[in-house]
Coordinates of C-alpha atoms in Angstrom, one line a residue:
M1 CA 0.0 0.0 0.0
F2 CA 2.7 2.5 1.0
K3 CA 6.1 2.3 -0.6
K4 CA 7.6 5.8 0.1
I5 CA 7.0 7.4 3.4
L6 CA 8.1 10.9 4.1
V7 CA 8.8 11.9 7.7
P8 CA 9.7 15.6 8.4
V9 CA 11.9 15.9 11.5
D10 CA 12.8 18.8 13.8
G11 CA 14.7 17.0 16.5
S12 CA 11.9 17.2 19.0
P13 CA 10.5 14.2 20.9
T14 CA 7.3 14.4 18.9
S15 CA 9.2 14.1 15.6
Q16 CA 11.1 11.1 17.1
Q17 CA 7.8 9.5 17.8
A18 CA 6.8 10.2 14.1
V19 CA 10.0 8.5 13.0
S20 CA 9.1 5.4 15.1
R21 CA 5.7 5.3 13.5
A22 CA 7.1 5.7 10.0
V23 CA 9.5 2.8 10.7
A24 CA 6.7 0.6 11.9
L25 CA 4.7 1.3 8.8
A26 CA 7.7 0.9 6.5
K27 CA 8.3 -2.6 8.0
A28 CA 4.7 -3.5 7.6
F29 CA 4.5 -2.4 4.0
D30 CA 8.2 -3.1 3.0
A31 CA 8.5 0.7 2.3
E32 CA 11.4 3.1 2.2
V33 CA 11.5 6.1 4.5
F34 CA 12.7 9.6 3.5
A35 CA 13.5 11.9 6.5
I36 CA 13.7 15.6 5.8
Y37 CA 14.4 18.8 7.8
V38 CA 13.1 22.0 6.3
I39 CA 15.1 25.3 6.8
D40 CA 13.6 28.6 5.9
P41 CA 16.5 30.4 4.3
Y42 CA 15.0 33.8 4.6
P43 CA 13.4 34.1 8.0
F44 CA 14.0 37.8 8.3
T45 CA 12.3 38.8 5.1
G46 CA 10.2 42.0 5.7
V47 CA 11.8 42.7 9.1
G48 CA 14.3 45.2 7.8
T49 CA 17.9 45.6 6.7
D50 CA 19.2 45.6 10.3
F51 CA 18.6 41.9 10.4
A52 CA 20.5 41.1 7.2
Y53 CA 23.7 40.8 9.2
G54 CA 22.3 37.9 11.2
Q55 CA 21.4 35.9 8.1
S56 CA 24.6 34.0 7.8
Q57 CA 24.7 33.2 11.6
Y58 CA 21.1 32.1 11.4
L59 CA 21.8 29.8 8.4
E60 CA 24.9 28.3 10.1
A61 CA 22.9 27.6 13.3
A62 CA 19.9 26.3 11.3
T63 CA 22.1 24.0 9.2
F64 CA 23.8 22.7 12.3
E65 CA 20.5 21.9 14.0
A66 CA 19.1 20.3 10.8
N67 CA 22.1 18.1 10.4
N68 CA 21.8 16.9 14.1
A69 CA 18.1 16.1 13.7
I70 CA 18.7 14.3 10.4
R71 CA 21.6 12.3 11.8
G72 CA 19.4 11.2 14.7
A73 CA 16.6 10.2 12.4
R74 CA 18.9 8.3 10.0
E75 CA 20.5 6.4 12.9
A76 CA 17.2 5.4 14.3
I77 CA 15.8 4.3 11.0
E78 CA 19.0 2.4 9.9
A79 CA 19.1 0.6 13.3
S80 CA 15.6 -0.8 12.5
G81 CA 16.8 -2.2 9.2
V82 CA 14.6 0.0 7.1
K83 CA 16.0 1.7 3.9
V84 CA 16.3 5.4 4.5
D85 CA 17.3 8.5 2.6
T86 CA 17.7 11.9 4.3
R87 CA 17.7 15.5 3.1
V88 CA 17.9 19.0 4.4
V89 CA 15.4 21.1 2.3
E90 CA 15.2 24.9 2.0
A91 CA 11.7 26.4 1.6
N92 CA 10.2 29.7 2.6
A93 CA 7.6 27.8 4.7
P94 CA 8.2 24.4 6.3
W95 CA 4.8 23.1 5.2
R96 CA 5.6 24.0 1.5
G97 CA 9.0 22.3 1.7
I98 CA 7.3 19.2 3.1
L99 CA 4.7 19.0 0.4
E100 CA 7.1 19.9 -2.5
T101 CA 9.5 17.2 -1.3
A102 CA 6.6 14.7 -1.0
T103 CA 5.7 15.5 -4.7
E104 CA 9.3 15.3 -5.9
L105 CA 9.9 12.0 -4.2
G106 CA 6.5 10.5 -5.2
A107 CA 5.7 9.8 -1.5
D108 CA 2.6 7.8 -0.7
L109 CA 2.3 8.9 2.9
I110 CA 3.6 11.7 5.2
V111 CA 4.1 10.8 8.9
M112 CA 4.7 13.9 11.0
G113 CA 4.7 15.1 14.6
S114 CA 2.5 17.9 15.9
H115 CA 3.4 19.8 18.9
G116 CA -0.2 20.6 19.8
R117 CA 0.1 24.3 20.1
R118 CA -3.0 26.2 21.2
G119 CA -4.1 29.7 21.7
L120 CA -1.7 32.6 21.3
E121 CA 1.3 30.2 20.7
K122 CA -0.6 28.7 17.7
L123 CA -1.6 32.1 16.4
V124 CA 2.0 33.4 16.5
L125 CA 3.9 30.2 15.5
G126 CA 1.2 28.6 13.4
S127 CA 0.9 24.9 12.9
V128 CA 3.0 23.2 10.2
A129 CA 0.9 20.0 10.6
Q130 CA -2.3 21.8 10.1
R131 CA -1.0 23.5 6.9
V132 CA 0.3 20.2 5.6
L133 CA -3.1 18.6 6.3
S134 CA -4.9 21.5 4.6
H135 CA -2.9 21.4 1.4
A136 CA -1.8 17.7 1.0
H137 CA -3.0 15.5 -1.8
L138 CA -1.8 12.3 -0.1
P139 CA -2.5 10.7 3.2
V140 CA -1.0 12.3 6.3
M141 CA -0.6 10.7 9.7
V142 CA -0.1 13.1 12.5
V143 CA 1.6 11.9 15.7
R144 CA 1.0 13.7 18.9
D145 CA 2.5 13.5 22.4

């Protein structure tokens, strides 16, 4: 049923749970797992030129964080014996990067964690999982704490 499972990671415990669920599904369906981390390369757009000097420091820190999260996901998936491919993806919105990568890879399923933000935190930070669910044209499994 599922042959290519995409699992976006961010290094959080919730995304680690999503990796575990993706692995279980991959084993059940003899599928391959693709783990990605999405970096917004231009987080300061529209904020002003004063923040341009922090761009390179931000990208360096974001890339370091992405590589750590991807390494952790790869190690967990490989340890389970499931075939895995990993990528760090750049997109102006994480949900867009997830869906564009899913299309590019021909993914059958997205398995992702949701932090369950509510109220003001959700309003300010948004919900990547909600956006993916709203725009996806393939099944999405959301894993919560």
